[in-house]
mmCIF file of C-alpha atoms and ligand atoms in Angstrom:
data_model
loop_
_atom_site.group_PDB
_atom_site.id
_atom_site.type_symbol
_atom_site.label_atom_id
_atom_site.label_comp_id
_atom_site.label_asym_id
_atom_site.label_seq_id
_atom_site.Cartn_x
_atom_site.Cartn_y
_atom_site.Cartn_z
ATOM 1 C CA MET A 1 -0.125 0.019 0.126
ATOM 2 C CA ALA A 2 2.928 2.489 -1.071
ATOM 3 C CA ARG A 3 1.866 6.421 -0.508
ATOM 4 C CA LEU A 4 0.731 7.918 -3.732
ATOM 5 C CA TYR A 5 2.017 11.385 -2.588
ATOM 6 C CA ASP A 6 5.425 10.876 -0.435
ATOM 7 C CA ASN A 7 8.385 8.300 0.908
ATOM 8 C CA ARG A 8 6.217 8.230 4.497
ATOM 9 C CA LYS A 9 4.937 4.872 5.147
ATOM 10 C CA ARG A 10 2.873 3.505 7.815
ATOM 11 C CA ILE A 11 4.587 0.703 9.766
ATOM 12 C CA LEU A 12 3.300 -1.616 12.139
ATOM 13 C CA VAL A 13 5.239 -2.098 15.139
ATOM 14 C CA ALA A 14 4.138 -5.318 17.507
ATOM 15 C CA GLY A 15 5.649 -5.463 20.976
ATOM 16 C CA GLY A 16 5.888 -1.084 20.434
ATOM 17 C CA ALA A 17 5.139 -0.724 24.051
ATOM 18 C CA GLY A 18 7.842 -2.766 25.427
ATOM 19 C CA PHE A 19 11.780 -1.345 26.043
ATOM 20 C CA LEU A 20 13.142 -1.876 22.334
ATOM 21 C CA GLY A 21 9.764 -1.323 20.786
ATOM 22 C CA SER A 22 9.454 1.995 22.133
ATOM 23 C CA HIS A 23 12.620 2.910 20.619
ATOM 24 C CA LEU A 24 11.840 1.405 17.762
ATOM 25 C CA CYS A 25 8.578 3.643 17.658
ATOM 26 C CA ASP A 26 10.536 6.507 18.297
ATOM 27 C CA ARG A 27 13.502 6.233 15.341
ATOM 28 C CA LEU A 28 10.714 5.607 12.798
ATOM 29 C CA LEU A 29 8.442 8.261 14.299
ATOM 30 C CA ASP A 30 11.538 10.620 13.800
ATOM 31 C CA GLN A 31 11.924 9.547 10.233
ATOM 32 C CA GLY A 32 8.667 10.819 9.403
ATOM 33 C CA HIS A 33 6.681 7.244 9.283
ATOM 34 C CA GLU A 34 2.993 7.067 10.852
ATOM 35 C CA VAL A 35 3.759 4.129 13.427
ATOM 36 C CA LEU A 36 0.774 1.703 14.764
ATOM 37 C CA CYS A 37 2.052 0.259 17.847
ATOM 38 C CA VAL A 38 0.275 -3.072 18.888
ATOM 39 C CA ASP A 39 0.934 -4.345 22.191
ATOM 40 C CA ASN A 40 -0.570 -6.073 24.678
ATOM 41 C CA LEU A 41 0.876 -4.904 27.896
ATOM 42 C CA PHE A 42 1.939 -8.064 28.736
ATOM 43 C CA THR A 43 5.312 -6.735 29.617
ATOM 44 C CA GLY A 44 5.182 -3.697 27.851
ATOM 45 C CA ALA A 45 4.133 -0.009 30.074
ATOM 46 C CA LYS A 46 2.245 2.601 28.535
ATOM 47 C CA ARG A 47 4.681 5.076 30.169
ATOM 48 C CA ASN A 48 7.197 4.296 27.150
ATOM 49 C CA LEU A 49 4.802 5.689 24.576
ATOM 50 C CA ASN A 50 3.471 8.727 26.972
ATOM 51 C CA HIS A 51 5.434 11.040 24.817
ATOM 52 C CA LEU A 52 4.304 10.047 21.875
ATOM 53 C CA HIS A 53 0.332 10.157 22.531
ATOM 54 C CA ALA A 54 0.591 13.863 21.535
ATOM 55 C CA ASN A 55 1.517 12.608 17.761
ATOM 56 C CA PRO A 56 -0.692 12.756 14.931
ATOM 57 C CA ARG A 57 1.608 10.227 13.667
ATOM 58 C CA PHE A 58 1.342 7.597 16.451
ATOM 59 C CA GLU A 59 -1.680 5.518 16.968
ATOM 60 C CA PHE A 60 -1.509 2.649 20.226
ATOM 61 C CA LEU A 61 -3.993 -0.327 19.593
ATOM 62 C CA ARG A 62 -4.100 -2.917 22.985
ATOM 63 C CA HIS A 63 -3.730 -6.300 20.955
ATOM 64 C CA ASP A 64 -2.357 -9.885 21.654
ATOM 65 C CA VAL A 65 -1.053 -10.857 18.317
ATOM 66 C CA CYS A 66 -2.139 -14.661 19.268
ATOM 67 C CA PHE A 67 -5.404 -13.183 17.665
ATOM 68 C CA PRO A 68 -5.887 -12.622 13.882
ATOM 69 C CA LEU A 69 -5.365 -8.671 13.003
ATOM 70 C CA TYR A 70 -6.651 -6.950 9.787
ATOM 71 C CA VAL A 71 -5.054 -3.323 9.168
ATOM 72 C CA GLU A 72 -3.478 -1.738 6.255
ATOM 73 C CA VAL A 73 0.478 -0.949 6.722
ATOM 74 C CA ASP A 74 3.313 -0.543 4.494
ATOM 75 C CA GLU A 75 6.046 -2.444 6.647
ATOM 76 C CA ILE A 76 5.835 -5.019 10.159
ATOM 77 C CA TYR A 77 7.973 -5.505 12.661
ATOM 78 C CA ASN A 78 7.436 -8.103 14.596
ATOM 79 C CA LEU A 79 9.001 -7.738 18.472
ATOM 80 C CA ALA A 80 5.806 -9.003 20.463
ATOM 81 C CA CYS A 81 7.214 -11.925 22.856
ATOM 82 C CA PRO A 82 8.131 -10.925 26.710
ATOM 83 C CA ALA A 83 12.407 -10.975 26.590
ATOM 84 C CA SER A 84 13.451 -11.006 30.164
ATOM 85 C CA PRO A 85 13.697 -14.977 31.626
ATOM 86 C CA ILE A 86 11.283 -14.880 34.191
ATOM 87 C CA HIS A 87 8.678 -13.220 32.419
ATOM 88 C CA TYR A 88 8.779 -15.841 29.357
ATOM 89 C CA GLN A 89 8.823 -18.361 31.900
ATOM 90 C CA HIS A 90 5.788 -16.826 34.774
ATOM 91 C CA ASP A 91 3.374 -18.455 31.795
ATOM 92 C CA PRO A 92 6.082 -20.774 29.170
ATOM 93 C CA VAL A 93 2.539 -22.133 27.219
ATOM 94 C CA GLN A 94 1.404 -18.027 26.426
ATOM 95 C CA THR A 95 5.250 -17.489 24.929
ATOM 96 C CA THR A 96 5.165 -20.143 22.743
ATOM 97 C CA LYS A 97 1.685 -19.469 21.520
ATOM 98 C CA THR A 98 3.105 -15.628 21.472
ATOM 99 C CA SER A 99 6.129 -16.431 19.501
ATOM 100 C CA VAL A 100 4.024 -18.873 17.029
ATOM 101 C CA HIS A 101 0.602 -17.661 16.513
ATOM 102 C CA GLY A 102 2.248 -14.247 16.907
ATOM 103 C CA ALA A 103 4.037 -15.236 13.809
ATOM 104 C CA ILE A 104 1.781 -16.964 12.382
ATOM 105 C CA ASN A 105 -0.682 -13.825 12.417
ATOM 106 C CA LEU A 106 1.761 -11.691 11.410
ATOM 107 C CA LEU A 107 2.852 -13.337 8.472
ATOM 108 C CA GLY A 108 -1.017 -13.450 7.168
ATOM 109 C CA LEU A 109 -1.107 -10.089 7.382
ATOM 110 C CA ALA A 110 1.861 -9.185 5.296
ATOM 111 C CA LYS A 111 0.711 -12.224 2.566
ATOM 112 C CA ARG A 112 -1.927 -10.304 2.204
ATOM 113 C CA LEU A 113 -0.896 -6.863 2.347
ATOM 114 C CA LYS A 114 2.960 -7.887 0.387
ATOM 115 C CA VAL A 115 4.994 -5.653 2.305
ATOM 116 C CA LYS A 116 8.124 -6.602 4.137
ATOM 117 C CA ILE A 117 8.226 -8.020 7.636
ATOM 118 C CA LEU A 118 10.796 -8.096 10.352
ATOM 119 C CA GLN A 119 11.309 -10.523 12.719
ATOM 120 C CA ALA A 120 13.156 -9.706 15.843
ATOM 121 C CA SER A 121 14.779 -13.359 16.642
ATOM 122 C CA THR A 122 17.298 -13.830 19.257
ATOM 123 C CA SER A 123 20.743 -15.191 20.187
ATOM 124 C CA GLU A 124 18.995 -17.766 22.313
ATOM 125 C CA VAL A 125 18.416 -19.674 19.385
ATOM 126 C CA TYR A 126 21.476 -21.198 19.720
ATOM 127 C CA GLY A 127 20.972 -21.955 22.735
ATOM 128 C CA ASN A 128 24.464 -23.003 25.129
ATOM 129 C CA PRO A 129 26.423 -22.276 22.046
ATOM 130 C CA THR A 130 29.836 -24.818 21.726
ATOM 131 C CA GLU A 131 30.665 -22.333 18.680
ATOM 132 C CA HIS A 132 32.295 -19.028 19.901
ATOM 133 C CA PRO A 133 31.631 -16.504 18.931
ATOM 134 C CA GLN A 134 28.607 -17.504 17.281
ATOM 135 C CA THR A 135 27.756 -17.218 13.739
ATOM 136 C CA GLU A 136 24.377 -17.083 11.710
ATOM 137 C CA SER A 137 25.510 -20.693 10.031
ATOM 138 C CA TYR A 138 25.709 -22.492 13.630
ATOM 139 C CA TRP A 139 22.355 -24.276 14.484
ATOM 140 C CA GLY A 140 22.832 -24.606 18.430
ATOM 141 C CA ASN A 141 22.754 -26.066 21.338
ATOM 142 C CA VAL A 142 19.238 -25.943 22.147
ATOM 143 C CA ASN A 143 17.238 -28.108 24.969
ATOM 144 C CA PRO A 144 14.154 -28.753 23.619
ATOM 145 C CA ILE A 145 12.225 -29.626 27.212
ATOM 146 C CA GLY A 146 13.831 -27.375 29.660
ATOM 147 C CA ALA A 147 12.808 -23.985 31.613
ATOM 148 C CA ARG A 148 14.050 -21.918 28.993
ATOM 149 C CA SER A 149 12.799 -23.625 25.929
ATOM 150 C CA CYS A 150 9.817 -21.767 25.567
ATOM 151 C CA TYR A 151 11.291 -19.086 24.462
ATOM 152 C CA ASP A 152 14.119 -20.627 22.693
ATOM 153 C CA GLU A 153 12.203 -22.893 20.810
ATOM 154 C CA GLY A 154 9.343 -20.576 19.940
ATOM 155 C CA LYS A 155 11.507 -18.424 18.661
ATOM 156 C CA ARG A 156 13.018 -21.333 16.362
ATOM 157 C CA CYS A 157 9.563 -22.077 15.136
ATOM 158 C CA ALA A 158 9.088 -18.117 14.178
ATOM 159 C CA GLU A 159 12.268 -18.780 12.204
ATOM 160 C CA THR A 160 11.402 -21.410 10.605
ATOM 161 C CA LEU A 161 7.633 -19.599 9.461
ATOM 162 C CA PHE A 162 9.409 -16.605 8.521
ATOM 163 C CA PHE A 163 11.298 -18.837 6.277
ATOM 164 C CA ASP A 164 8.846 -21.031 5.277
ATOM 165 C CA TYR A 165 6.616 -17.581 4.001
ATOM 166 C CA HIS A 166 9.643 -17.055 2.093
ATOM 167 C CA ARG A 167 10.048 -20.078 0.188
ATOM 168 C CA GLN A 168 6.355 -21.146 0.021
ATOM 169 C CA HIS A 169 4.650 -17.186 -0.688
ATOM 170 C CA GLY A 170 7.326 -15.739 -2.086
ATOM 171 C CA LEU A 171 7.349 -12.935 1.532
ATOM 172 C CA ALA A 172 9.998 -10.239 1.835
ATOM 173 C CA ILE A 173 11.442 -11.429 5.229
ATOM 174 C CA LYS A 174 14.238 -9.850 7.694
ATOM 175 C CA VAL A 175 15.639 -12.381 10.529
ATOM 176 C CA ALA A 176 17.205 -10.089 12.736
ATOM 177 C CA ARG A 177 18.883 -12.180 15.927
ATOM 178 C CA ILE A 178 19.178 -10.058 18.516
ATOM 179 C CA PHE A 179 21.790 -10.096 21.496
ATOM 180 C CA ASN A 180 21.584 -9.251 24.940
ATOM 181 C CA THR A 181 20.577 -5.381 24.223
ATOM 182 C CA TYR A 182 20.246 -2.521 27.566
ATOM 183 C CA GLY A 183 19.300 0.497 27.877
ATOM 184 C CA PRO A 184 16.925 3.276 29.310
ATOM 185 C CA ARG A 185 12.990 1.932 29.169
ATOM 186 C CA MET A 186 14.262 -1.791 30.254
ATOM 187 C CA HIS A 187 11.507 -2.211 32.821
ATOM 188 C CA PRO A 188 13.341 -1.995 36.349
ATOM 189 C CA ALA A 189 11.969 -4.916 37.865
ATOM 190 C CA ASP A 190 12.600 -7.712 34.358
ATOM 191 C CA GLY A 191 14.795 -9.419 36.238
ATOM 192 C CA ARG A 192 17.875 -8.775 33.311
ATOM 193 C CA VAL A 193 21.180 -8.831 34.463
ATOM 194 C CA VAL A 194 21.939 -5.089 33.801
ATOM 195 C CA SER A 195 18.412 -3.648 35.223
ATOM 196 C CA ASN A 196 19.124 -5.922 37.993
ATOM 197 C CA PHE A 197 22.298 -4.714 38.742
ATOM 198 C CA ILE A 198 21.994 -1.165 38.255
ATOM 199 C CA MET A 199 18.658 -0.797 40.640
ATOM 200 C CA GLN A 200 20.540 -3.424 42.898
ATOM 201 C CA ALA A 201 23.231 -0.900 43.034
ATOM 202 C CA LEU A 202 21.229 2.144 43.404
ATOM 203 C CA ARG A 203 19.580 0.696 46.103
ATOM 204 C CA GLY A 204 22.323 -0.216 48.174
ATOM 205 C CA GLU A 205 21.135 -4.282 47.885
ATOM 206 C CA ALA A 206 23.334 -7.007 47.411
ATOM 207 C CA ILE A 207 24.288 -7.827 43.858
ATOM 208 C CA THR A 208 23.066 -11.114 42.548
ATOM 209 C CA LEU A 209 25.488 -13.203 40.727
ATOM 210 C CA TYR A 210 24.094 -15.894 39.622
ATOM 211 C CA GLY A 211 26.595 -19.093 39.674
ATOM 212 C CA ASP A 212 30.223 -17.704 39.969
ATOM 213 C CA GLY A 213 29.873 -14.992 37.540
ATOM 214 C CA SER A 214 32.677 -16.684 35.053
ATOM 215 C CA GLN A 215 29.892 -16.680 32.331
ATOM 216 C CA THR A 216 30.051 -14.073 29.645
ATOM 217 C CA ARG A 217 27.812 -11.719 27.123
ATOM 218 C CA SER A 218 27.741 -9.012 25.164
ATOM 219 C CA PHE A 219 25.773 -6.020 25.696
ATOM 220 C CA CYS A 220 24.707 -4.025 22.662
ATOM 221 C CA TYR A 221 23.346 -0.289 23.929
ATOM 222 C CA VAL A 222 19.433 0.314 22.369
ATOM 223 C CA ASP A 223 20.514 3.004 20.056
ATOM 224 C CA ASP A 224 22.831 0.980 18.504
ATOM 225 C CA LEU A 225 20.400 -1.845 18.175
ATOM 226 C CA ILE A 226 17.613 -0.037 16.770
ATOM 227 C CA THR A 227 19.744 1.780 14.018
ATOM 228 C CA GLY A 228 20.432 -2.298 13.064
ATOM 229 C CA LEU A 229 17.352 -3.188 12.775
ATOM 230 C CA VAL A 230 15.684 -0.479 10.450
ATOM 231 C CA SER A 231 19.043 -0.504 8.332
ATOM 232 C CA LEU A 232 17.877 -4.473 8.150
ATOM 233 C CA MET A 233 14.234 -3.062 7.416
ATOM 234 C CA GLU A 234 15.471 -0.970 4.211
ATOM 235 C CA THR A 235 17.662 -3.791 2.611
ATOM 236 C CA GLY A 236 16.570 -5.160 -0.663
ATOM 237 C CA PRO A 237 14.113 -8.402 -0.592
ATOM 238 C CA GLU A 238 17.445 -10.601 -1.408
ATOM 239 C CA VAL A 239 19.064 -9.901 2.131
ATOM 240 C CA THR A 240 16.427 -12.190 4.318
ATOM 241 C CA GLY A 241 18.846 -12.960 7.218
ATOM 242 C CA PRO A 242 19.305 -14.590 9.509
ATOM 243 C CA ILE A 243 21.540 -11.512 10.643
ATOM 244 C CA ASN A 244 23.115 -11.226 14.283
ATOM 245 C CA ILE A 245 22.961 -8.007 15.552
ATOM 246 C CA GLY A 246 25.076 -7.371 18.624
ATOM 247 C CA ASN A 247 27.769 -5.906 20.527
ATOM 248 C CA PRO A 248 31.100 -8.318 20.081
ATOM 249 C CA ALA A 249 32.798 -6.723 23.153
ATOM 250 C CA GLU A 250 32.627 -9.473 26.156
ATOM 251 C CA PHE A 251 32.040 -9.586 29.402
ATOM 252 C CA THR A 252 31.787 -11.613 32.132
ATOM 253 C CA ILE A 253 29.087 -11.119 34.454
ATOM 254 C CA ARG A 254 31.215 -10.239 37.326
ATOM 255 C CA GLU A 255 32.703 -7.966 35.610
ATOM 256 C CA LEU A 256 29.360 -6.246 34.749
ATOM 257 C CA ALA A 257 28.486 -6.421 38.327
ATOM 258 C CA GLU A 258 32.393 -4.749 39.324
ATOM 259 C CA LEU A 259 31.543 -2.018 36.654
ATOM 260 C CA CYS A 260 27.502 -1.478 37.738
ATOM 261 C CA ARG A 261 28.812 -0.892 41.202
ATOM 262 C CA GLU A 262 31.261 1.790 40.551
ATOM 263 C CA LYS A 263 29.786 3.630 38.214
ATOM 264 C CA THR A 264 27.071 4.428 40.878
ATOM 265 C CA GLY A 265 29.845 4.631 43.770
ATOM 266 C CA SER A 266 27.756 1.769 45.489
ATOM 267 C CA GLU A 267 29.162 -0.065 48.239
ATOM 268 C CA SER A 268 27.061 -3.051 47.637
ATOM 269 C CA GLU A 269 28.375 -6.494 48.223
ATOM 270 C CA LEU A 270 28.422 -9.615 45.594
ATOM 271 C CA VAL A 271 26.574 -12.707 46.501
ATOM 272 C CA HIS A 272 25.937 -15.564 44.527
ATOM 273 C CA ARG A 273 22.340 -17.191 44.192
ATOM 274 C CA PRO A 274 22.317 -20.652 42.010
ATOM 275 C CA LEU A 275 22.771 -20.498 38.225
ATOM 276 C CA PRO A 276 19.741 -20.998 36.538
ATOM 277 C CA GLN A 277 18.955 -24.462 34.432
ATOM 278 C CA ASP A 278 20.149 -23.710 31.223
ATOM 279 C CA ASP A 279 21.796 -20.374 31.757
ATOM 280 C CA PRO A 280 24.583 -20.180 28.444
ATOM 281 C CA ARG A 281 27.971 -19.996 29.829
ATOM 282 C CA GLN A 282 28.632 -18.075 26.680
ATOM 283 C CA ARG A 283 27.355 -15.167 24.134
ATOM 284 C CA ARG A 284 29.084 -13.084 21.845
ATOM 285 C CA PRO A 285 27.858 -12.328 18.082
ATOM 286 C CA ASP A 286 30.007 -12.718 15.131
ATOM 287 C CA ILE A 287 28.562 -9.869 13.480
ATOM 288 C CA SER A 288 30.689 -10.240 9.875
ATOM 289 C CA LEU A 289 27.597 -10.161 8.171
ATOM 290 C CA ALA A 290 26.390 -7.439 10.171
ATOM 291 C CA LYS A 291 29.004 -5.408 8.764
ATOM 292 C CA THR A 292 29.309 -6.008 5.081
ATOM 293 C CA VAL A 293 25.627 -6.618 4.960
ATOM 294 C CA LEU A 294 24.021 -3.761 6.157
ATOM 295 C CA ASP A 295 27.850 -1.705 7.103
ATOM 296 C CA TRP A 296 26.618 -1.756 10.533
ATOM 297 C CA SER A 297 28.860 -2.160 13.598
ATOM 298 C CA PRO A 298 27.698 -1.042 17.491
ATOM 299 C CA GLU A 299 29.163 2.368 18.156
ATOM 300 C CA VAL A 300 28.607 3.236 21.893
ATOM 301 C CA ALA A 301 30.738 1.178 24.270
ATOM 302 C CA LEU A 302 29.386 -0.835 26.973
ATOM 303 C CA SER A 303 30.505 1.857 29.889
ATOM 304 C CA ASP A 304 28.851 4.706 28.101
ATOM 305 C CA GLY A 305 25.501 3.322 27.634
ATOM 306 C CA LEU A 306 25.654 2.111 31.377
ATOM 307 C CA ASP A 307 26.599 6.145 32.395
ATOM 308 C CA ARG A 308 22.887 6.634 30.016
ATOM 309 C CA THR A 309 20.777 3.880 31.488
ATOM 310 C CA ILE A 310 22.021 4.295 35.427
ATOM 311 C CA ASP A 311 20.985 8.553 34.499
ATOM 312 C CA TYR A 312 17.697 6.718 33.750
ATOM 313 C CA PHE A 313 17.053 4.601 36.570
ATOM 314 C CA LYS A 314 17.922 7.306 38.963
ATOM 315 C CA LYS A 315 15.507 9.657 37.235
ATOM 316 C CA LEU A 316 12.888 6.757 36.958
ATOM 317 C CA MET A 317 13.335 6.026 41.301
ATOM 318 C CA ALA A 318 13.112 10.057 41.716
ATOM 319 C CA ALA A 319 9.799 10.098 39.682
ATOM 320 C CA ALA A 320 8.326 7.635 42.323
ATOM 321 C CA ARG A 321 9.519 8.909 45.736
ATOM 322 C CA HIS A 322 7.402 12.345 44.476
HETATM 323 P P1 NAD B 401 10.145 -6.269 26.265
HETATM 324 O O1 NAD B 401 9.313 -6.978 27.470
HETATM 325 O O2 NAD B 401 9.767 -4.823 26.859
HETATM 326 O O3 NAD B 401 9.076 -5.824 25.064
HETATM 327 C C1 NAD B 401 8.477 -6.743 24.224
HETATM 328 C C2 NAD B 401 7.144 -6.463 24.109
HETATM 329 O O4 NAD B 401 5.905 -7.523 23.684
HETATM 330 C C3 NAD B 401 6.243 -5.588 25.326
HETATM 331 O O5 NAD B 401 5.536 -4.473 25.494
HETATM 332 C C4 NAD B 401 4.882 -7.089 25.917
HETATM 333 O O6 NAD B 401 3.433 -6.506 25.708
HETATM 334 C C5 NAD B 401 4.831 -7.024 24.520
HETATM 335 N N1 NAD B 401 3.855 -8.940 24.158
HETATM 336 C C6 NAD B 401 4.194 -9.380 24.280
HETATM 337 N N2 NAD B 401 3.296 -10.682 24.039
HETATM 338 C C7 NAD B 401 2.263 -10.130 23.451
HETATM 339 C C8 NAD B 401 1.303 -10.383 22.780
HETATM 340 N N3 NAD B 401 1.324 -11.783 23.233
HETATM 341 N N4 NAD B 401 0.947 -9.531 22.058
HETATM 342 C C9 NAD B 401 0.483 -8.026 22.008
HETATM 343 N N5 NAD B 401 2.006 -7.648 22.646
HETATM 344 C C10 NAD B 401 2.988 -8.391 23.325
HETATM 345 O O7 NAD B 401 11.659 -6.900 25.623
HETATM 346 P P2 NAD B 401 12.347 -6.478 24.853
HETATM 347 O O8 NAD B 401 13.585 -7.058 25.972
HETATM 348 O O9 NAD B 401 11.696 -5.049 24.067
HETATM 349 O O10 NAD B 401 12.240 -7.266 23.855
HETATM 350 C C11 NAD B 401 11.629 -6.827 22.143
HETATM 351 C C12 NAD B 401 11.876 -8.217 21.739
HETATM 352 O O11 NAD B 401 12.919 -8.009 21.144
HETATM 353 C C13 NAD B 401 11.396 -9.497 21.757
HETATM 354 O O12 NAD B 401 11.214 -10.217 20.784
HETATM 355 C C14 NAD B 401 12.316 -10.069 22.080
HETATM 356 O O13 NAD B 401 12.236 -11.485 22.110
HETATM 357 C C15 NAD B 401 13.486 -9.306 21.364
HETATM 358 N N6 NAD B 401 14.826 -9.723 21.851
HETATM 359 C C16 NAD B 401 15.455 -8.612 23.372
HETATM 360 C C17 NAD B 401 16.450 -8.725 23.089
HETATM 361 C C18 NAD B 401 17.120 -8.202 24.751
HETATM 362 O O14 NAD B 401 18.044 -7.790 24.985
HETATM 363 N N7 NAD B 401 16.525 -6.862 24.852
HETATM 364 C C19 NAD B 401 17.147 -9.759 22.671
HETATM 365 C C20 NAD B 401 17.287 -10.544 22.072
HETATM 366 C C21 NAD B 401 15.733 -10.558 21.356
HETATM 367 N N1 UDP B 402 -4.154 -12.913 9.262
HETATM 368 C C1 UDP B 402 -4.240 -11.777 9.466
HETATM 369 N N2 UDP B 402 -4.380 -10.710 9.394
HETATM 370 C C2 UDP B 402 -5.066 -10.526 7.870
HETATM 371 C C3 UDP B 402 -4.370 -11.912 7.184
HETATM 372 C C4 UDP B 402 -4.477 -13.169 8.013
HETATM 373 O O1 UDP B 402 -4.378 -11.921 11.253
HETATM 374 O O2 UDP B 402 -4.716 -9.272 7.475
HETATM 375 C C5 UDP B 402 -4.105 -14.468 9.836
HETATM 376 C C6 UDP B 402 -4.715 -15.496 9.753
HETATM 377 O O3 UDP B 402 -5.892 -15.671 10.940
HETATM 378 C C7 UDP B 402 -4.216 -16.561 9.375
HETATM 379 C C8 UDP B 402 -2.825 -16.257 9.574
HETATM 380 O O4 UDP B 402 -2.687 -14.456 10.057
HETATM 381 O O5 UDP B 402 -4.796 -17.748 10.812
HETATM 382 C C9 UDP B 402 -2.328 -17.026 8.130
HETATM 383 O O6 UDP B 402 -2.763 -16.601 7.192
HETATM 384 P P1 UDP B 402 -2.314 -17.249 6.031
HETATM 385 O O7 UDP B 402 -2.776 -16.479 4.835
HETATM 386 O O8 UDP B 402 -1.481 -17.489 5.719
HETATM 387 O O9 UDP B 402 -3.212 -18.200 6.087
HETATM 388 P P2 UDP B 402 -4.672 -18.756 6.387
HETATM 389 O O10 UDP B 402 -5.834 -17.757 6.030
HETATM 390 O O11 UDP B 402 -5.084 -19.626 4.845
HETATM 391 O O12 UDP B 402 -4.684 -20.123 7.223
HETATM 392 N N1 UDP B 403 22.443 -12.656 35.562
HETATM 393 C C1 UDP B 403 22.589 -12.586 36.756
HETATM 394 N N2 UDP B 403 22.701 -11.774 38.092
HETATM 395 C C2 UDP B 403 20.916 -11.477 37.806
HETATM 396 C C3 UDP B 403 20.567 -11.595 36.568
HETATM 397 C C4 UDP B 403 21.254 -12.162 35.781
HETATM 398 O O1 UDP B 403 24.032 -12.968 37.185
HETATM 399 O O2 UDP B 403 20.357 -10.433 38.445
HETATM 400 C C5 UDP B 403 23.040 -13.468 34.769
HETATM 401 C C6 UDP B 403 22.315 -14.458 34.230
HETATM 402 O O3 UDP B 403 22.320 -15.671 34.872
HETATM 403 C C7 UDP B 403 22.914 -14.746 32.835
HETATM 404 C C8 UDP B 403 23.437 -13.278 32.514
HETATM 405 O O4 UDP B 403 23.443 -12.740 33.999
HETATM 406 O O5 UDP B 403 24.067 -15.716 32.865
HETATM 407 C C9 UDP B 403 22.384 -12.695 31.540
HETATM 408 O O6 UDP B 403 21.091 -12.558 32.192
HETATM 409 P P1 UDP B 403 19.250 -11.806 31.721
HETATM 410 O O7 UDP B 403 18.388 -12.875 32.315
HETATM 411 O O8 UDP B 403 19.854 -10.700 31.711
HETATM 412 O O9 UDP B 403 20.160 -12.236 30.175
HETATM 413 P P2 UDP B 403 20.426 -13.861 29.376
HETATM 414 O O10 UDP B 403 20.171 -15.033 30.073
HETATM 415 O O11 UDP B 403 18.662 -14.231 28.338
HETATM 416 O O12 UDP B 403 20.839 -13.713 28.586
#
């Protein structure tokens, strides 16, 4: 449904009230597009969108992507899915439904409208990886019946559906494999490591290292990630992905804890808690493909990104006190 008079598109962002989705809405609106944000507010928050409601090019629709959706748009981003382990394990059946039924409905919508559709997939499709760093050609090491499986296998099945709609129906698809991303608007209580450590440090509570803290992750600042997603969407139909988007700088969880403590000036002690089941030992994206195909690589170092995130959580805490 191309507009006749200008390059402005009407873009659907499913999961747009969440952490990444709300930043994506911002970016697309900044580019002059219209945004239809669809979200059931399971883990997303209206406060992430408060600044957008006055924008006449922004529209919010409360809707669960497990159900069919009939709207008219020019492009679709599918980010609808809880992303933090405590949230996606809260109702695991619903998590798989969201990934699988949500993908089917949005792919059906894209097929009817003949528009591009991007899937927010995840490094979790690599499971507990035996290859390091992870390239897109690695098939992964995933437990199909564990506590994380609802998320990992749901996302893997969504990738399958995207590629089958591409092969069977000629749909223009884009699959981004997103690695751990952090920044302002993460939910302070969503249990992910960056928000947990910053909140614990700011409150002077003990910082909880799961296991011995020697497991690694690579942390991408949200602005970099959004640039990567939008660049992927802008590629021609020959680019389908999957393509890793993340920051290859790798840190142990203990290093992250120490950095958060140092940056907040906190005296919180580090304590150990049991390591969750199937917690990946190591994770780092090989981003050669993103560099070549998208001419993209992250620009914000962890130290700078943490400063901005700490600032956000400080303001959130101050607002809660008033
Ligand atoms: P988030 O939990 O903040 O956002 C997810 C959004 O989806 C929320 O607003 C939630 O309300 C919405 N949602 C959930 N189920 C829905 C449903 N059935 N119908 C409609 N909306 C629904 O998480 P996020 O970090 O912003 O993640 C966004 C996407 O990116 C997710 O698909 C996630 O799997 C993927 N991803 C994120 C990361 C990361 O580090 N942040 C890493 C890999 C992949
Ligand atoms: N669908 C939707 N919006 C649309 C078109 C389809 O939500 O505009 C849903 C529809 O409910 C269907 C799913 O997407 O269950 C898959 O659509 P597809 O056309 O691939 O399959 P079919 O309708 O043939 O089962
Ligand atoms: N983690 C931790 N303490 C916390 C929260 C998480 O040590 O309070 C660890 C967790 O065990 C994992 C890493 O930090 O090894 C990243 O966890 P997160 O839930 O943020 O993301 P994911 O495991 O999905 O990469």
